[in-house]
C-alpha positions as semicolon CSV with decimal commas, in nm:
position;residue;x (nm);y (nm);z (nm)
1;X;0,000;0,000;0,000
2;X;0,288;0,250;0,068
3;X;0,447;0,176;-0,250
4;X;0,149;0,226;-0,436
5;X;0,107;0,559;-0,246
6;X;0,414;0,660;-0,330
7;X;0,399;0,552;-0,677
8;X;0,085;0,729;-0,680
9;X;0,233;1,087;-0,598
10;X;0,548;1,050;-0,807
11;X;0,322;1,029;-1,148
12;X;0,114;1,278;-0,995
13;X;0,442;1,513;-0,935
14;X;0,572;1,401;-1,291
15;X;0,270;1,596;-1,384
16;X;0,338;1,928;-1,183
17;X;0,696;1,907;-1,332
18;X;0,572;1,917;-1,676
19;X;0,352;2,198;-1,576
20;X;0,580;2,385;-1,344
21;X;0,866;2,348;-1,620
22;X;0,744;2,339;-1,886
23;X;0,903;2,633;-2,069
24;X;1,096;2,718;-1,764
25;X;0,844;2,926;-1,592
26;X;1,007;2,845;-1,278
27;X;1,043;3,237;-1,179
28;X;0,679;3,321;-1,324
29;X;0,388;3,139;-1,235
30;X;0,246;2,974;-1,537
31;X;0,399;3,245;-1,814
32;X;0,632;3,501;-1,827
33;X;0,590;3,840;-1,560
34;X;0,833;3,726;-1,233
35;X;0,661;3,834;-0,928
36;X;0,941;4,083;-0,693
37;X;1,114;4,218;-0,978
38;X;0,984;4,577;-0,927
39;X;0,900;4,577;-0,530
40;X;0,874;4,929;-0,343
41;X;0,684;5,186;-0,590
42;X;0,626;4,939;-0,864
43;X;0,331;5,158;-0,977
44;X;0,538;5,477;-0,974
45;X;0,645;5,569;-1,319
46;X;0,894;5,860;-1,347
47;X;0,882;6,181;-1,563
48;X;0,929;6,250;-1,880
49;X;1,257;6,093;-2,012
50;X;1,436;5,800;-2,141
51;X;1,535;5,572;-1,876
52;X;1,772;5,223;-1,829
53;X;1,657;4,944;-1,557
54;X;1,871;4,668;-1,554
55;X;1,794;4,356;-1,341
56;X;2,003;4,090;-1,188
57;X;1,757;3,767;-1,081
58;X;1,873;3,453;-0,897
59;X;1,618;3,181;-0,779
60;X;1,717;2,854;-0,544
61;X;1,474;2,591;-0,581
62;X;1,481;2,387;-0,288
63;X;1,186;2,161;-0,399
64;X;0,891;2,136;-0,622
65;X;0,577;2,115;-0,415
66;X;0,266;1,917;-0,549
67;X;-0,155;2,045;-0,550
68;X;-0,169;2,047;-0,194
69;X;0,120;2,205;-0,120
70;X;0,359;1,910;-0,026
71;X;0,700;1,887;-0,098
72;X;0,742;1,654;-0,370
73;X;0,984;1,326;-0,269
74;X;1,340;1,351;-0,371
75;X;1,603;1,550;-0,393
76;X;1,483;1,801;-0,648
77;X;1,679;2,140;-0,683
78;X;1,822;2,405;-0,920
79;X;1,844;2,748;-1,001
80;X;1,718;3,025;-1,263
81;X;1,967;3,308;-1,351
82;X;1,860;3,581;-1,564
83;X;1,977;3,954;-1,655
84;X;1,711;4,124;-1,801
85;X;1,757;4,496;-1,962
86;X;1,456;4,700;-2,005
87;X;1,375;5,049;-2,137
88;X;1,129;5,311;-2,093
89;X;1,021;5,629;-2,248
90;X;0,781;5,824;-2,097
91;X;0,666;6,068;-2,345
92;X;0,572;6,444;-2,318
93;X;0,219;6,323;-2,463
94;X;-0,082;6,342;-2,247
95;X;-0,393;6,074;-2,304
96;X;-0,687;6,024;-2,023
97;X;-0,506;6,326;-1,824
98;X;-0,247;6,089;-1,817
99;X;0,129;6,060;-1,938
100;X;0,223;5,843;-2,186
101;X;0,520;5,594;-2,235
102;X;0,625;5,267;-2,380
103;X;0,859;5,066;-2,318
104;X;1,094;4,703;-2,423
105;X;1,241;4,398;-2,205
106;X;1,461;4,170;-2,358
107;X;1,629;3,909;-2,101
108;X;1,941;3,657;-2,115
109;X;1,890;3,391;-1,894
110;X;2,014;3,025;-1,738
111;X;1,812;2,762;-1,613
112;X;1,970;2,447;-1,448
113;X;1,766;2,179;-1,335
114;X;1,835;1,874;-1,125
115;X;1,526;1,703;-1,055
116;X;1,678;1,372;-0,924
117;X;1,359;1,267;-0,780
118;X;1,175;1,303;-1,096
119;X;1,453;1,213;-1,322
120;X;1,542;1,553;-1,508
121;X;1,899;1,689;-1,534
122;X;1,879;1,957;-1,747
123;X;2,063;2,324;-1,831
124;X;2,020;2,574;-2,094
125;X;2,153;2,941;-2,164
126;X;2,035;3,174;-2,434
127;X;1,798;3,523;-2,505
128;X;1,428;3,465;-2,385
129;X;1,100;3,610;-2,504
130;X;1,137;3,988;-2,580
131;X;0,842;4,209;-2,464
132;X;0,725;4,510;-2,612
133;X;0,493;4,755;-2,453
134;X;0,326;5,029;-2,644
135;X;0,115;5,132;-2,338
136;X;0,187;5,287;-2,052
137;X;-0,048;5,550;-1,860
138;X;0,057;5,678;-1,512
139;X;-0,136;5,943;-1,286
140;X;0,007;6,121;-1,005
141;X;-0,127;6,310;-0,696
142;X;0,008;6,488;-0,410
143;X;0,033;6,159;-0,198
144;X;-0,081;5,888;-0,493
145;X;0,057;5,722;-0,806
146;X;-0,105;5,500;-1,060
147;X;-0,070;5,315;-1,365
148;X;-0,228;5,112;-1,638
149;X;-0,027;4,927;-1,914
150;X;-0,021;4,676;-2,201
151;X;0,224;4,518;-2,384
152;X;0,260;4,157;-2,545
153;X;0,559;3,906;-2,478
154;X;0,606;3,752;-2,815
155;X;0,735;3,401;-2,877
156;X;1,120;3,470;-2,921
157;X;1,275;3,245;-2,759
158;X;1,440;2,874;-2,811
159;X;1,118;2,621;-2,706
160;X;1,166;2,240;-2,718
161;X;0,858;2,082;-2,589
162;X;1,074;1,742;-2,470
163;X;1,354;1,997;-2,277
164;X;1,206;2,164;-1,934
165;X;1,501;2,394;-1,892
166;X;1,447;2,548;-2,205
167;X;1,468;2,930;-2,199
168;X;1,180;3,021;-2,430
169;X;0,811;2,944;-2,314
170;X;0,674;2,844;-2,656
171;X;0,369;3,109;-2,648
172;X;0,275;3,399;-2,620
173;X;0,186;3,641;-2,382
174;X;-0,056;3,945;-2,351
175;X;0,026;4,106;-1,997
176;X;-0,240;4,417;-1,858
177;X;-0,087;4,590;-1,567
178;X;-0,306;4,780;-1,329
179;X;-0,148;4,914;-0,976
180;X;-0,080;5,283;-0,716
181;X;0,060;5,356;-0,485
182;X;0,018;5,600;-0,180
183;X;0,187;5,799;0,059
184;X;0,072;5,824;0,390
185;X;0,249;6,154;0,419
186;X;0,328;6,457;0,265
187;X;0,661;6,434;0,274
188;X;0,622;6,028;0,052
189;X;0,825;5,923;0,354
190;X;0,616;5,619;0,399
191;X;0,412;5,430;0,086
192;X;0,227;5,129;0,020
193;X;0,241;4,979;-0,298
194;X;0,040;4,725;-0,525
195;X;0,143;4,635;-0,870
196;X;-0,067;4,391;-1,040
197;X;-0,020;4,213;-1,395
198;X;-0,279;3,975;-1,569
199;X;-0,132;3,731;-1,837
200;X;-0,314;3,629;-2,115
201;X;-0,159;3,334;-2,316
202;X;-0,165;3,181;-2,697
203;X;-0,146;2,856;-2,806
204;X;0,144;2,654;-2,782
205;X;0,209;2,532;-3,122
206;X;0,471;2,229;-3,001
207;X;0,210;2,090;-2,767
208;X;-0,143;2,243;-2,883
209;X;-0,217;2,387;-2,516
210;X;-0,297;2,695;-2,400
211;X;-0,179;2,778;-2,043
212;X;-0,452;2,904;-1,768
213;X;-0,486;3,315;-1,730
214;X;-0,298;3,370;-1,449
215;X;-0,273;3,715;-1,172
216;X;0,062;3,829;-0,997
217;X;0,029;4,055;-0,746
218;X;0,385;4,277;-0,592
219;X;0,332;4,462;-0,215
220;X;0,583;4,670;-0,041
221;X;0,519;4,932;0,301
222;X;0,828;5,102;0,243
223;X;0,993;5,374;0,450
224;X;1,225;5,664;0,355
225;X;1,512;5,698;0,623
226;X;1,670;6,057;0,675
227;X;1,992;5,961;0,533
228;X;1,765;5,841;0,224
229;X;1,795;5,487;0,185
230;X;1,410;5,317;0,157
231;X;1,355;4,986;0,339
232;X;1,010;4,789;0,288
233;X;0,857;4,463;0,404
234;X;0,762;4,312;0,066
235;X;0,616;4,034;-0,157
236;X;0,404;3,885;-0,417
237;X;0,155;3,660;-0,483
238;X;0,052;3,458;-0,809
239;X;-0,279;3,246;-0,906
240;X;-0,354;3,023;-1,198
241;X;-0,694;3,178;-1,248
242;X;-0,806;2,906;-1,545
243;X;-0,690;2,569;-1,612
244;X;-0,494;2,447;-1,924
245;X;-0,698;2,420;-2,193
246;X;-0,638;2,171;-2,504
247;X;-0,555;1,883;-2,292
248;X;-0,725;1,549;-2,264
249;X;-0,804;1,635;-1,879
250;X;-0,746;2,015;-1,736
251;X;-0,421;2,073;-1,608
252;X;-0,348;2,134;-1,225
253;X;-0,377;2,524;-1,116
254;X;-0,045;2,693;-0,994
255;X;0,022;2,904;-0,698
256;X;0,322;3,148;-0,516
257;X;0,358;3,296;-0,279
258;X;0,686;3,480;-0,126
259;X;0,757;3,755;0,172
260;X;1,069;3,934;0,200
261;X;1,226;4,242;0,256
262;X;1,390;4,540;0,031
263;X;1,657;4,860;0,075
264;X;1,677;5,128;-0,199
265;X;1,940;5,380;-0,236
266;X;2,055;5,659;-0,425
267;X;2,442;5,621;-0,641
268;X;2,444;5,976;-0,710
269;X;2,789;5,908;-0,900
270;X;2,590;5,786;-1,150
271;X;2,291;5,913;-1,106
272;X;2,140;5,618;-1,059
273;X;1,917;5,421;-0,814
274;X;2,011;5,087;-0,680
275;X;1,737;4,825;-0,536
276;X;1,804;4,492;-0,410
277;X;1,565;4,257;-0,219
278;X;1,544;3,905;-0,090
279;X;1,178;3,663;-0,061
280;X;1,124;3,313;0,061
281;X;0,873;3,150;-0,106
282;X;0,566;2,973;0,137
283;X;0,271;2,776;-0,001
284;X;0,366;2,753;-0,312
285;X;0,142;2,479;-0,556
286;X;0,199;2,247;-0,852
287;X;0,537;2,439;-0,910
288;X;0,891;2,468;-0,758
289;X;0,949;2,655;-0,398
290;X;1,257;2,855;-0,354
291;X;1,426;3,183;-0,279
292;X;1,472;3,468;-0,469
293;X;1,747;3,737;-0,487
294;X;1,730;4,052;-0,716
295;X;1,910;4,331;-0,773
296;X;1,792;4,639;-1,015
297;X;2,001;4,967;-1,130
298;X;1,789;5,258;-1,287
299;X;1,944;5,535;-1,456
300;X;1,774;5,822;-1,633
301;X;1,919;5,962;-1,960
């Protein structure tokens, strides 16, 4: 009987791996967006101007957890590396009383796999699925700041249906982001942030399914220090919001979940801001369960 039960939950995690990997979406949650990349004032978008935000990612898996939440048997670990480059331009146009921008993301990235419990062993380097955003609207009040934007990730990337490390996802992806942010003071000493992106899929052409929508949702309460450094409690959140369609029978839903904490500081040699933060993962379902480390420079030109 415990053989069968355990036989039982290996096929059963064989399944989560081939959803949870599938197109290395090991940072996202079933596409592309990676919850914690923007923490503290996610939904504050800066003046007119051109400016540079480069990010440094690093994820530990320490296991891949199954529907209810479980840690999967075996020794199953690895790591996602990625350096992604993105660039804005917010414009001196106005639309909805709002200002207008754009903006592009293109990404290198490693993924290295070693799923011993599940039998994968797997690592691949190359330039993932470039986004392009056409839209972005921010507001801004005395003590609030808000956005809406759309862009599309396009399908750019190396895909092999049979290799779970590989770097491209093999679809598509329409993203809407929708968040503010507010200041409890005058002075913006203290803020609470939410930045929220919903991901709309295609079809993947290797394997004729279409991944669920999913939600991702980035917090901070951050606080300005008098020397000017910001530190905030942080996180994010993500939900499969649909199951996997173009399957024989629906695919399980995925969930993360991660807390953590964040400083921000000024490099006025550069003129540049530096952010770094670190989250744990908790609860996470029908994917892998880590920690995450990022790092991002902004500099206006």
């Amino acid at each position: 009987m415990v053989n069968i039960m355990r036989t039982t939950k290996l096929l059963a995690a064989a399944g989560t791996l081939g959803l949870a990997l599938s197109a290395a979406p090991a940072l996202a949650v079933n596409g592309h967006y990676v919850g914690g990349i923007e923490g503290t004032k996610g939904p504050t978008v800066p003046p007119e101007g051109f400016y540079y935000r480069g990010y440094l990612l690093h994820y530990d898996i320490d296991s891949v957890q199954d529907g209810d939440g479980d840690k999967v048997p075996g020794d199953n670990g690895g790591s996602v590396s990625a350096f992604a480059n993105r660039f804005i331009y917010v414009t001196d146009k106005k639309f909805l009383g709002a200002d207008y921008g754009m903006e592009a993301i293109v990404i290198g990235q490693r993924n290295d796999f070693d799923f011993k419990g599940m039998g994968v062993d797997e690592t691949e380097t190359g330039i993932g699925d470039v986004f392009l955003g056409p839209l972005i609207l921010s507001w801004h009040g005395k003590q609030w700041d808000s956005v809406f934007a759309a862009g599309h990730w396009f399908d750019t990337g190396d895909y092999d249906a049979a290799d779970p490390a590989s770097i491209g996802k093999g679809h598509g992806t329409t993203m809407l982001t929708l968040g503010g942010a507010w200041y409890f003071d005058e002075q913006r000493d203290w803020s609470f942030s939410a930045l929220s992106r919903y991901e709309i899929k295609t079809e993947q052409e290797d394997t004729d399914i279409t991944k669920g929508d999913s939600w991702i949702v980035e917090w901070a309460l951050g606080k300005v220090l008098d020397n000017g450094v910001e530190v905030a409690l942080a996180g994010y959140d993500g939900w499969q919001l649909e199951s996997d369609s173009g399957t024989p029978a629906p695919g399980p839903k995925v969930e993360q979940h991660a807390i953590g904490a964040e400083v921000t500081f000024p490099v006025k040699a550069i003129g540049a801001q530096l952010s770094g933060a670190v989250y744990t993962e908790y609860a996470n379902k029908n994917r892998p369960e880590g920690n995450l480390f990022r790092l991002h420079l902004t500099k206006a030109f």
